[in-house]
Coordinates of C-alpha atoms (C1' of nucleotides) in Angstrom, one line a residue:
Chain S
X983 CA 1.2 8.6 34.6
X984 CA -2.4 7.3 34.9
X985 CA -3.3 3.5 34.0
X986 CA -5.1 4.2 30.9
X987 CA -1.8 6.4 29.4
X988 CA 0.7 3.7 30.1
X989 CA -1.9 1.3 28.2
X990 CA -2.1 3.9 25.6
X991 CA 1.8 4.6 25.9
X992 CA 2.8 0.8 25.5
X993 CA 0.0 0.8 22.7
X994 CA 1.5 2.9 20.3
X995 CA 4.5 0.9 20.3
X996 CA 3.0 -2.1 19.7
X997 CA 0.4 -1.5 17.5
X998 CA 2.5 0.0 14.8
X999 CA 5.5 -3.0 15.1
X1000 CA 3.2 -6.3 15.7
X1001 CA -0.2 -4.7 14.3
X1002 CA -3.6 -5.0 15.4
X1003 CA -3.7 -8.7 15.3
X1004 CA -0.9 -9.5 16.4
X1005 CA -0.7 -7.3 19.4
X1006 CA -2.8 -9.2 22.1
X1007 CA -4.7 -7.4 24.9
X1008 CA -1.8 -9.8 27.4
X1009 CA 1.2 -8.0 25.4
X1010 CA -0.7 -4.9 25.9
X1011 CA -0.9 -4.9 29.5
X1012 CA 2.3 -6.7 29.8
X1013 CA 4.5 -4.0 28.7
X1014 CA 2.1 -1.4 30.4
X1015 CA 2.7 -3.4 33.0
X1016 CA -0.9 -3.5 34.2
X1017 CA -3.4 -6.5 35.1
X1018 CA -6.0 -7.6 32.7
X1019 CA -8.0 -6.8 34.4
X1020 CA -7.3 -3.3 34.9
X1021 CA -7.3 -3.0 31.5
X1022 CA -11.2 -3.3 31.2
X1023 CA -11.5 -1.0 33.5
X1024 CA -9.4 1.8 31.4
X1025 CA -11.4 1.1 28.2
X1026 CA -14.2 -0.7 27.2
X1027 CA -12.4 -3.2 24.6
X1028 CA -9.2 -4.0 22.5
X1029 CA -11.1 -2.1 19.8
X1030 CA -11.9 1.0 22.4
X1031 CA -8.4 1.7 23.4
X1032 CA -7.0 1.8 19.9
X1033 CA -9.5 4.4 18.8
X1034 CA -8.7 6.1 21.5
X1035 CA -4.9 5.7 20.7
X1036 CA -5.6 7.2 17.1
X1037 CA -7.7 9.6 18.4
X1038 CA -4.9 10.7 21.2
X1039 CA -2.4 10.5 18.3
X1040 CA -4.3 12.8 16.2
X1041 CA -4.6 15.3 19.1
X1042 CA -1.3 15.4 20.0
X1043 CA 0.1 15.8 16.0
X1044 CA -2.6 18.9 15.9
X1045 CA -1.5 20.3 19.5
X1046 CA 2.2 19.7 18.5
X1047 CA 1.3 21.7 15.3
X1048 CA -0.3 24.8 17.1
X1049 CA 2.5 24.8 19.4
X1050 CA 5.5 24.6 17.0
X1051 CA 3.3 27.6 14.9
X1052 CA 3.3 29.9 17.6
X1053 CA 6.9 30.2 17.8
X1054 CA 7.2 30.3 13.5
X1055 CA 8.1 33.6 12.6
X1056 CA 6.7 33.1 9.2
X1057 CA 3.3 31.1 11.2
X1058 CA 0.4 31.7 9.0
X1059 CA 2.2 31.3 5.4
X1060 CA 2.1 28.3 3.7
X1061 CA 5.4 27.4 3.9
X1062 CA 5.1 27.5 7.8
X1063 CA 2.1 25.2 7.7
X1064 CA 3.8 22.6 5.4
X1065 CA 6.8 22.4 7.9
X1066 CA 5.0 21.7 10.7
X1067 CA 2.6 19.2 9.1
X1068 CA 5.4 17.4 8.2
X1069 CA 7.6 18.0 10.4
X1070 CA 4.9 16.7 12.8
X1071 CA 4.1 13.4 10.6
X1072 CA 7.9 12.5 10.5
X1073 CA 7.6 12.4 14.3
X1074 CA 5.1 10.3 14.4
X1075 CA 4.5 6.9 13.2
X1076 CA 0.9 6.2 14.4
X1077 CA 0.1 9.6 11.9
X1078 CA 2.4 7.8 9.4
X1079 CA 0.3 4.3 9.6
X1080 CA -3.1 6.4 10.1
X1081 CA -2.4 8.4 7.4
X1082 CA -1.3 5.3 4.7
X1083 CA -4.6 3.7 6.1
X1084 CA -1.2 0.7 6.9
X1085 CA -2.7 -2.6 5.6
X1086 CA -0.1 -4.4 8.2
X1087 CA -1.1 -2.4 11.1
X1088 CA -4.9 -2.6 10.6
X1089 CA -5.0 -5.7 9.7
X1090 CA -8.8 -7.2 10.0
X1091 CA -9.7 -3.9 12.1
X1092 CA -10.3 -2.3 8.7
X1093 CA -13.0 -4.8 7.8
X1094 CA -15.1 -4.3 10.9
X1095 CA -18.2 -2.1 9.6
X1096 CA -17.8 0.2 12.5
X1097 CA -14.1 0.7 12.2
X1098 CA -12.4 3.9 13.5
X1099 CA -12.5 5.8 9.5
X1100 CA -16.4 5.6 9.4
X1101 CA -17.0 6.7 12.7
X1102 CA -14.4 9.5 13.1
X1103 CA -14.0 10.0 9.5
X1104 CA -16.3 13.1 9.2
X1105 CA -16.5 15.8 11.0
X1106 CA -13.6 17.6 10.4
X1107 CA -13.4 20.1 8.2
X1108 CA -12.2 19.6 4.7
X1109 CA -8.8 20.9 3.4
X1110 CA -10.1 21.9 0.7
X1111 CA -12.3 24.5 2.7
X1112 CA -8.9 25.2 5.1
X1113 CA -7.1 26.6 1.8
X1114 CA -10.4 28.6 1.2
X1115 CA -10.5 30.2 4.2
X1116 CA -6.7 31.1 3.6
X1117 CA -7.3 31.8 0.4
X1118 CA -9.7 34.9 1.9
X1119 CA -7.3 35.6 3.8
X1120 CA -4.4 36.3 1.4
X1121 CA -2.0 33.4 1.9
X1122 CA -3.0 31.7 -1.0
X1123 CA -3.2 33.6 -4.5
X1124 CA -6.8 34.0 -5.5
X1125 CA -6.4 32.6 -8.8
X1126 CA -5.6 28.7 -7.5
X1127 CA -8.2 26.2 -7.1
X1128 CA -8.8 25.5 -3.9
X1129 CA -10.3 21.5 -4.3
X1130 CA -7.6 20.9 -7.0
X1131 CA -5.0 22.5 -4.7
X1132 CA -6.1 20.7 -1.6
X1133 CA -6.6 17.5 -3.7
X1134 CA -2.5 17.7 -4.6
X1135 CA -1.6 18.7 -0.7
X1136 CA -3.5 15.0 0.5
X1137 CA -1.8 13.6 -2.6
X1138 CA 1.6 14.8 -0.8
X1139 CA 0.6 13.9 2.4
X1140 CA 0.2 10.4 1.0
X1141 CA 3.3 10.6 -0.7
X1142 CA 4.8 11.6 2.1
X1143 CA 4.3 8.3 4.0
X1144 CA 4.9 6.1 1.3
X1145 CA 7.9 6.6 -1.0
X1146 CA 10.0 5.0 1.0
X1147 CA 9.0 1.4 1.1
X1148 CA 8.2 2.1 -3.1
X1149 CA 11.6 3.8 -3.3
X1150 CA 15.0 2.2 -3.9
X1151 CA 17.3 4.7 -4.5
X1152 CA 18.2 6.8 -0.6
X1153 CA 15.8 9.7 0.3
X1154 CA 17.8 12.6 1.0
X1155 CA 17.5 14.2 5.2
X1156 CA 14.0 14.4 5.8
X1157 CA 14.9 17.9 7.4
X1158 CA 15.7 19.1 3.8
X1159 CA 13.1 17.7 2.0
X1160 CA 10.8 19.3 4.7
X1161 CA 12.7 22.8 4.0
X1162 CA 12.5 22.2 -0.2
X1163 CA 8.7 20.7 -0.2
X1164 CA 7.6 23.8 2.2
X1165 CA 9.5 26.2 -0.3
X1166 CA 7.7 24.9 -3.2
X1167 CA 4.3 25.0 -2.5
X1168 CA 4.9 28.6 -0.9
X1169 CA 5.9 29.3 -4.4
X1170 CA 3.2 27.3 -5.9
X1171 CA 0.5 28.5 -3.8
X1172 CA 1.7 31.6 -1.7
X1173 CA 1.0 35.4 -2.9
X1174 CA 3.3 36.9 -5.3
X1175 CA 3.7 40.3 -2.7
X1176 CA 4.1 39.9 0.4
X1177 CA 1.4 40.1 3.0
X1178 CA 0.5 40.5 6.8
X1179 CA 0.7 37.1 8.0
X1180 CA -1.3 38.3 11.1
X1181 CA -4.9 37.2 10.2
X1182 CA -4.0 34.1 8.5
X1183 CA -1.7 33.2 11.6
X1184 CA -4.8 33.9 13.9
X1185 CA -7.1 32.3 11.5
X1186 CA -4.7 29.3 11.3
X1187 CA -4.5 28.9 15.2
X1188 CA -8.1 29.0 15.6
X1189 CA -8.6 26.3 13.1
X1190 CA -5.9 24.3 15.0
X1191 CA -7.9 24.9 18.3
X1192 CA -11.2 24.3 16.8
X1193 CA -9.4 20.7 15.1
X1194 CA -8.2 19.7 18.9
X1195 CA -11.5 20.6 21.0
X1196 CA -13.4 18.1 18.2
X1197 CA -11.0 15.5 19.0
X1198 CA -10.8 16.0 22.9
X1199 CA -14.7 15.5 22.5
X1200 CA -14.2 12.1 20.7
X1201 CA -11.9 11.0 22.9
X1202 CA -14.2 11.8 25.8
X1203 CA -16.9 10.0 24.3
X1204 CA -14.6 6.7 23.5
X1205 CA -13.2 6.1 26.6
X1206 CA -14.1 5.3 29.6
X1207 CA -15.4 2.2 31.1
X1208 CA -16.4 -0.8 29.4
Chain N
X116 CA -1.3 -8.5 -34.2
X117 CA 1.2 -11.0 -33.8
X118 CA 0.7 -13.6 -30.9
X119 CA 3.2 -11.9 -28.8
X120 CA 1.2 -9.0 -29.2
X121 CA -2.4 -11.1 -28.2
X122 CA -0.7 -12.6 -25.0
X123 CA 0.7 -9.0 -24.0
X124 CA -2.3 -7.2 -24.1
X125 CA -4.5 -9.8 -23.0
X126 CA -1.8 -10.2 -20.2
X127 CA -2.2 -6.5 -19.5
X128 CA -5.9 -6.6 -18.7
X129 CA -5.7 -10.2 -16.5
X130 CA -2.5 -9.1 -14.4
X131 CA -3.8 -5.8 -13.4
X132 CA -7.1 -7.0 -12.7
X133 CA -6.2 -10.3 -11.2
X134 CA -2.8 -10.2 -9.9
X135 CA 0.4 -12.5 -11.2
X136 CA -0.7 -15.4 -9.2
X137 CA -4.3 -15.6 -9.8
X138 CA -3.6 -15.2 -13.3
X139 CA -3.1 -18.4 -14.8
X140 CA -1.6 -19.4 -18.0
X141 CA -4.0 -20.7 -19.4
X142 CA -6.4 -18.1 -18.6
X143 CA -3.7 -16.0 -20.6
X144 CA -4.1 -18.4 -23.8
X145 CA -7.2 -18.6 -23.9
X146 CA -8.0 -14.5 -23.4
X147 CA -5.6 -14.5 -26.6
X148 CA -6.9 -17.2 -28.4
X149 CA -3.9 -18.9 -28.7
X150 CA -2.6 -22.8 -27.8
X151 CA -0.3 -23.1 -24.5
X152 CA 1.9 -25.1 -26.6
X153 CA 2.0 -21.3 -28.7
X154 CA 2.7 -19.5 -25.4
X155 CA 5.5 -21.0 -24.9
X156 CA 7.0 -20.5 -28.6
X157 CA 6.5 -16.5 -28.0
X158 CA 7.8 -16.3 -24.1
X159 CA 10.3 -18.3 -22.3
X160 CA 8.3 -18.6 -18.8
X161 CA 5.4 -16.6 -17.0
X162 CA 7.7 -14.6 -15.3
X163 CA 8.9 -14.1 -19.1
X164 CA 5.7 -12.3 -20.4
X165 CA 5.4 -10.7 -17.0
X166 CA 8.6 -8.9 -17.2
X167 CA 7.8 -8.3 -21.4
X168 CA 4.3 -7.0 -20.6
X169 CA 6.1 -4.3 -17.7
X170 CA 9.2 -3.4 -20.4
X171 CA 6.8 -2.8 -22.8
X172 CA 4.4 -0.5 -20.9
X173 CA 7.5 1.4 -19.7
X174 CA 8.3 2.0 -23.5
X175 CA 4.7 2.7 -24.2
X176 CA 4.7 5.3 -21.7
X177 CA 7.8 6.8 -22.2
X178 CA 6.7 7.1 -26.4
X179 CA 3.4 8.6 -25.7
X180 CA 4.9 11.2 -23.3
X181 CA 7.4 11.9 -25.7
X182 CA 5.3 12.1 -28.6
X183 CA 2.9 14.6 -26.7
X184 CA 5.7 16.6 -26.1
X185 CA 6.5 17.1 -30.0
X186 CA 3.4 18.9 -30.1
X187 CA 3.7 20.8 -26.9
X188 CA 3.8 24.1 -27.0
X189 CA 5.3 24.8 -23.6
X190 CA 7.4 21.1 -24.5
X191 CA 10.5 21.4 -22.4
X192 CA 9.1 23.9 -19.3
X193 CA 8.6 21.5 -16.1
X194 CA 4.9 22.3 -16.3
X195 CA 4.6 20.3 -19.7
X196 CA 7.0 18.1 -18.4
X197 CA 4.4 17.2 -15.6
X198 CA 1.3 17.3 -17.5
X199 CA 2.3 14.6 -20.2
X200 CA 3.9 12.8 -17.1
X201 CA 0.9 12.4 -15.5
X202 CA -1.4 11.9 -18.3
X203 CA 0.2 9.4 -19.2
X204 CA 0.1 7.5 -15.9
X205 CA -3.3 8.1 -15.5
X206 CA -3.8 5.9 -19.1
X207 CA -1.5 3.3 -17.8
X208 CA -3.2 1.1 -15.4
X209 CA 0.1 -1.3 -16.0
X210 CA 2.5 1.7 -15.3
X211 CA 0.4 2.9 -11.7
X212 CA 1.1 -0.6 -10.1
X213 CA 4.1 -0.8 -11.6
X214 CA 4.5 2.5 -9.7
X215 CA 3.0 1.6 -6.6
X216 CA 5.0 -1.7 -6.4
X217 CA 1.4 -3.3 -5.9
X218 CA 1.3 -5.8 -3.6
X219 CA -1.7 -7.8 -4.8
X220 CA -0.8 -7.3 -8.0
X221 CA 2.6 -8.4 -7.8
X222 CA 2.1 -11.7 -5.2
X223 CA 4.8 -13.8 -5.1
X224 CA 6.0 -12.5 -7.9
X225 CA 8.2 -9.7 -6.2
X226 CA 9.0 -12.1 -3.5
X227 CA 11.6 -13.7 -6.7
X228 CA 15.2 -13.2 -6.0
X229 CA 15.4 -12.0 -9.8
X230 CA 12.4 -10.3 -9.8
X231 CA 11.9 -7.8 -12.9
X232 CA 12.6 -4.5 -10.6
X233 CA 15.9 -6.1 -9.1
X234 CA 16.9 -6.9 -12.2
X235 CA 16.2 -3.7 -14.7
X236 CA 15.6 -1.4 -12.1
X237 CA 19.5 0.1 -12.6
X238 CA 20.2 1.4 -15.8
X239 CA 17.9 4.3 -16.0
X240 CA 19.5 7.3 -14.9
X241 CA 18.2 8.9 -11.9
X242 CA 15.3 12.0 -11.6
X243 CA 17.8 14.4 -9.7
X244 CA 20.5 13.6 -12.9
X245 CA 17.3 14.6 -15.2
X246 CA 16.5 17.6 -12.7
X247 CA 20.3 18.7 -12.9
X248 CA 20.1 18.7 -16.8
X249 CA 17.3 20.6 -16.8
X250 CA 18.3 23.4 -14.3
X251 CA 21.3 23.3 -16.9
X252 CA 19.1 25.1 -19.6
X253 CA 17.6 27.3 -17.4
X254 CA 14.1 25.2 -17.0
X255 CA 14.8 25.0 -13.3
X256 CA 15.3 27.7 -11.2
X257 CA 19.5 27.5 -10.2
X258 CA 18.4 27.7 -6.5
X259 CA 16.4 24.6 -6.4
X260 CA 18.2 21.7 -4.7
X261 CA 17.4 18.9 -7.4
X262 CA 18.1 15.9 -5.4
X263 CA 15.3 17.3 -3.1
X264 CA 13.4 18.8 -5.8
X265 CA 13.7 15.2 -7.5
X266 CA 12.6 13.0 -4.2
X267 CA 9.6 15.4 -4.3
X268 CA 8.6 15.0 -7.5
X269 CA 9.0 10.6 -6.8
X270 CA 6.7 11.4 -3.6
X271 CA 4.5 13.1 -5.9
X272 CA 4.0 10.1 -8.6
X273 CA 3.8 7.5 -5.7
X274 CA 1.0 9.7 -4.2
X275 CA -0.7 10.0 -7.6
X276 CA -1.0 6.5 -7.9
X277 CA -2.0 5.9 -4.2
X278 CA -4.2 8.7 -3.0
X279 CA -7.5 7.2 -4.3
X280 CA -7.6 3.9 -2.2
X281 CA -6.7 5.8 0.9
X282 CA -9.0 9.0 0.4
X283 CA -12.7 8.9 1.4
X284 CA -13.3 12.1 -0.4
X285 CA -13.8 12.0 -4.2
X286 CA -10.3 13.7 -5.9
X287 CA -11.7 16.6 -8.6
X288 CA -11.4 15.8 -12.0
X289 CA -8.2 14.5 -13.4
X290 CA -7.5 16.7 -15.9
X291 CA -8.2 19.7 -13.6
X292 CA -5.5 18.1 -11.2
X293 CA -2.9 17.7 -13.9
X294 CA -3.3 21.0 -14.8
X295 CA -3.2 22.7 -11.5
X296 CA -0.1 20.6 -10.5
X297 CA 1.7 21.3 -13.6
X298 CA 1.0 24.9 -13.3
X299 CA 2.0 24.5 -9.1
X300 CA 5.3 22.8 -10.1
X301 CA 6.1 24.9 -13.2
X302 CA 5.6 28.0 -10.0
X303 CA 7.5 25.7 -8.3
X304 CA 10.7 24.9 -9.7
X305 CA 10.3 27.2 -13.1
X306 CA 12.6 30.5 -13.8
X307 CA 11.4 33.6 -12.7
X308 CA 12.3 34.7 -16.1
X309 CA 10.7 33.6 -19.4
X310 CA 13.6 31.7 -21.4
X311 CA 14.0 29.8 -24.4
X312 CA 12.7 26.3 -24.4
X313 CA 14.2 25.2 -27.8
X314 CA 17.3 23.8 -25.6
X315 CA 15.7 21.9 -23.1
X316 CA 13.3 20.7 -25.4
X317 CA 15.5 19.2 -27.0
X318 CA 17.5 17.9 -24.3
X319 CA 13.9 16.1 -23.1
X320 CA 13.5 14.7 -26.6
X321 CA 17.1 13.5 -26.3
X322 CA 16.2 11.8 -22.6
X323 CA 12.9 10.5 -23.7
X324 CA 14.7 8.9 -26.5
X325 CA 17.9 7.3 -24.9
X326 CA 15.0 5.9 -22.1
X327 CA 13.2 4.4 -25.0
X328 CA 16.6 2.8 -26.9
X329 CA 17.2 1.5 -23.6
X330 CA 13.9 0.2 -22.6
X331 CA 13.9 -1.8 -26.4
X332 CA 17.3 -3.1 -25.7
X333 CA 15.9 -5.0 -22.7
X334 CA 12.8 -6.0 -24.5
X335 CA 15.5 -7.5 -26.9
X336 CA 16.8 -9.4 -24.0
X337 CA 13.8 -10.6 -22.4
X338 CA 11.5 -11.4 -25.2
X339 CA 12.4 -14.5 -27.9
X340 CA 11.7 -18.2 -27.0
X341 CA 12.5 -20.4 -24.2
Chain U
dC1206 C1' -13.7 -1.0 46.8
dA1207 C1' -10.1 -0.9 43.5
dT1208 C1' -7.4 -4.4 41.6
dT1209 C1' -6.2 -8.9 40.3
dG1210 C1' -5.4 -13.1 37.5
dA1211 C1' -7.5 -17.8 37.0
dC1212 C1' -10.9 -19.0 34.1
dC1213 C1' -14.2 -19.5 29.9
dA1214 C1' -16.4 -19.9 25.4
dA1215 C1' -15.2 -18.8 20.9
dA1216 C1' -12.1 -18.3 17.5
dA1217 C1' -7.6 -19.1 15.3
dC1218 C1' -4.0 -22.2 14.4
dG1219 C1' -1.5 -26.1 12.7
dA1220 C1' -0.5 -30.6 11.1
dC1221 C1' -2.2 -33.7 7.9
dT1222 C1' -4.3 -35.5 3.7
dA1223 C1' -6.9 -36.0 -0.6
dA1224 C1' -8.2 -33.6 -4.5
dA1225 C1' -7.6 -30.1 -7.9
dT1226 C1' -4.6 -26.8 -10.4
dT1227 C1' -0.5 -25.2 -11.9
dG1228 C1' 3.5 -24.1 -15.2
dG1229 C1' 5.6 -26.4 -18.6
dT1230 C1' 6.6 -30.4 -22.2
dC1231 C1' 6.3 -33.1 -26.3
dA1232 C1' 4.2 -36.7 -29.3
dT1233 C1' 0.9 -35.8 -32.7
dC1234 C1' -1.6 -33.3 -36.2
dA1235 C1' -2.8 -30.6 -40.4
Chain P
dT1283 C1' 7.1 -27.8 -39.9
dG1284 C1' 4.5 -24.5 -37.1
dA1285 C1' 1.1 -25.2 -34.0
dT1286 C1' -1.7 -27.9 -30.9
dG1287 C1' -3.7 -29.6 -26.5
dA1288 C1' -3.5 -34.0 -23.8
dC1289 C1' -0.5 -35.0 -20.4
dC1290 C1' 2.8 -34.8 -16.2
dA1291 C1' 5.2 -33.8 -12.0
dA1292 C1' 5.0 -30.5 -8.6
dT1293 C1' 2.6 -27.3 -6.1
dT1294 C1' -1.6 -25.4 -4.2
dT1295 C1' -6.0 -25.7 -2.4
dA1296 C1' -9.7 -27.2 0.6
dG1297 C1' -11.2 -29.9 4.1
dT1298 C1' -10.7 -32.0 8.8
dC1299 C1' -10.0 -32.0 13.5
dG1300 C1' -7.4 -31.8 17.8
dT1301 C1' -4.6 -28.1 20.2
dT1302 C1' -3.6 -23.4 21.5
dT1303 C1' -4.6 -18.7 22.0
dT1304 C1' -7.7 -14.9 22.2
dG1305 C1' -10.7 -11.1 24.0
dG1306 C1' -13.3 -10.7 27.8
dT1307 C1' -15.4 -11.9 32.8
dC1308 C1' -15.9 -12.2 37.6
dA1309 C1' -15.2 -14.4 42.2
dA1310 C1' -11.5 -13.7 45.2
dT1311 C1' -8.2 -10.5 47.4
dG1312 C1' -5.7 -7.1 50.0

DNA sequence: CATTGACCAAAACGACTAAATTGGTCATCA
DNA sequence: TGATGACCAATTTAGTCGTTTTGGTCAATG
């Protein structure tokens, strides 16, 4: 395991208990178990290798995605892409924290003009365009709108991550809320006939691949030395 | 308007838009035009109004929902069920940070041992009761696991209200959202079959109203003098 | 020459205090 | 007698200043 993924490995633990300010660059290379200075040499600041943390993290929850799709039998519906999204997020608590933009865990970061939402923020296509393209493809009815739909889906997502701190009474298994939530919006959004998941499962991987190349491209450019 | 009513909705404006600690009580008075000496006739503390003001909006909300639904013409179906739902919370700025459990609204406040959602947040029976009642008369589909079903729909509202500040994208129109998430979860959950919705309708009305008996019982409770 | 950790300026923290505000009361007023 | 606002104790704020900690550097090292 190289320098700069023990950094990164010890990072994701700390980050999301202590937070950005209170996880120093010494706890950091303390648990890596890494000099200070070698730390400069992995990234180019404190800043730098959280980026590239979030960036890594976002990566890995696509790649993780495209991986666990190309074993789904049903890969290419709806319902398979809701599992995996969320299956993916419950997984991992960096997406969980990105995702709720975590006050706690970003602490002043957010403030910085230059923060890690403005500069990686675009790029990336939108959902609602995702459920378009699906949408041509068969694997979303023709008569839903697409901005409205993809509009609920990030309210979900959101949802997702928050309930349970809002939440007093128990959530049930996450497994079968997964199963339930990925049921419903194949009802709510999926064809009435069957179709040949085929194209929408290619269609879906490519945009997966497409999703991962962009990051792998960010992460080149926000690494490396200081 | 009585003076109750002058502090209530002046309080309604200043807590949302300030927060319980910035809010002071004098700012409250004088907002109403009314003497501190007058405040204190009407509420037994702060926390007193406070508590009032979030009883109140409950039973607001839970009136104008139920209201709506008397002239429904799908009233009863989980798609109308949704659409007054949400209308509602999108009127109620009170009822969204009420909802959210927010943090700079609530301060301090919720840091209280007897904080207002410790002590009335019992008594209201829960979503997946409601759900179960429902699937009863044939609104919900007798496949749909409704304690699931029910922690979705809570994941829903908490993303409704939470979305926005964590989105970069501008969220279509409201109303076009309600409606397409009404008609996703009426897909959703719904019968495959049309059925009567006299029975459920009435068993809503029924809910709405117990929710509302209860909700002025507290108010009973909470408001009068010190 | 890759790696280290003692070192540095800058920023954050913490203990302290004086001044200002707060929620709440009650003698007074109309 | 219902309503008022000047008033009070208690808390919060804002300011100060010495101490500690921080992100980041670089001469020394193996």
């Amino acid at each position: 395991m190289t320098r700069a993924d023990r950094l990164l490995r010890a990072a994701s633990d700390l980050f999301v208990r202590l937070g950005y300010e209170k996880t120093t660059v010494s706890d950091l290379t303390r648990a890596a178990g890494v000099s200070k200075g070698a730390f400069y040499l992995a990234f180019p600041s404190k800043d730098g290798l959280f980026e590239a943390l979030l960036l890594r993290e976002m990566r890995d929850y696509l790649a993780a995605a495209r991986e666990a799709l190309a074993v789904h039998p049903r890969a290419g519906s709806i319902g398979a892409l809701y599992e995996v999204a969320l299956r993916g997020l419950e997984a991992s608590p960096v997406m969980a924290v990105l995702l709720r933009r975590d006050r706690d865990v970003f602490g002043r970061y957010l403030r910085q003009p230059d923060n890690f939402f403005r500069k990686f923020g675009a790029g990336h296509q939108s959902r609602g365009e995702v459920l378009a393209q699906l949408q041509a493809v068969g694997v979303v009815r023709p008569d839903v709108d697409v901005d409205v739909a993809a509009h609920v889906m990030n309210l979900i997502s959101v949802g997702w991550v928050t309930v349970d701190e809002v939440l007093d009474t128990p959530a049930p298994p996450a497994e079968e809320v997964i199963a339930g939530l990925a049921a419903m919006m194949e009802r709510a959004l999926g064809p009435t006939q069957p179709v040949d998941l085929a194209p929408a499962r290619a269609l879906v991987d490519r945009m997966y691949a497409e999703g991962i190349a962009g990051l792998n491209a960010m992460l080149a450019q926000a690494e490396g030395g200081p």
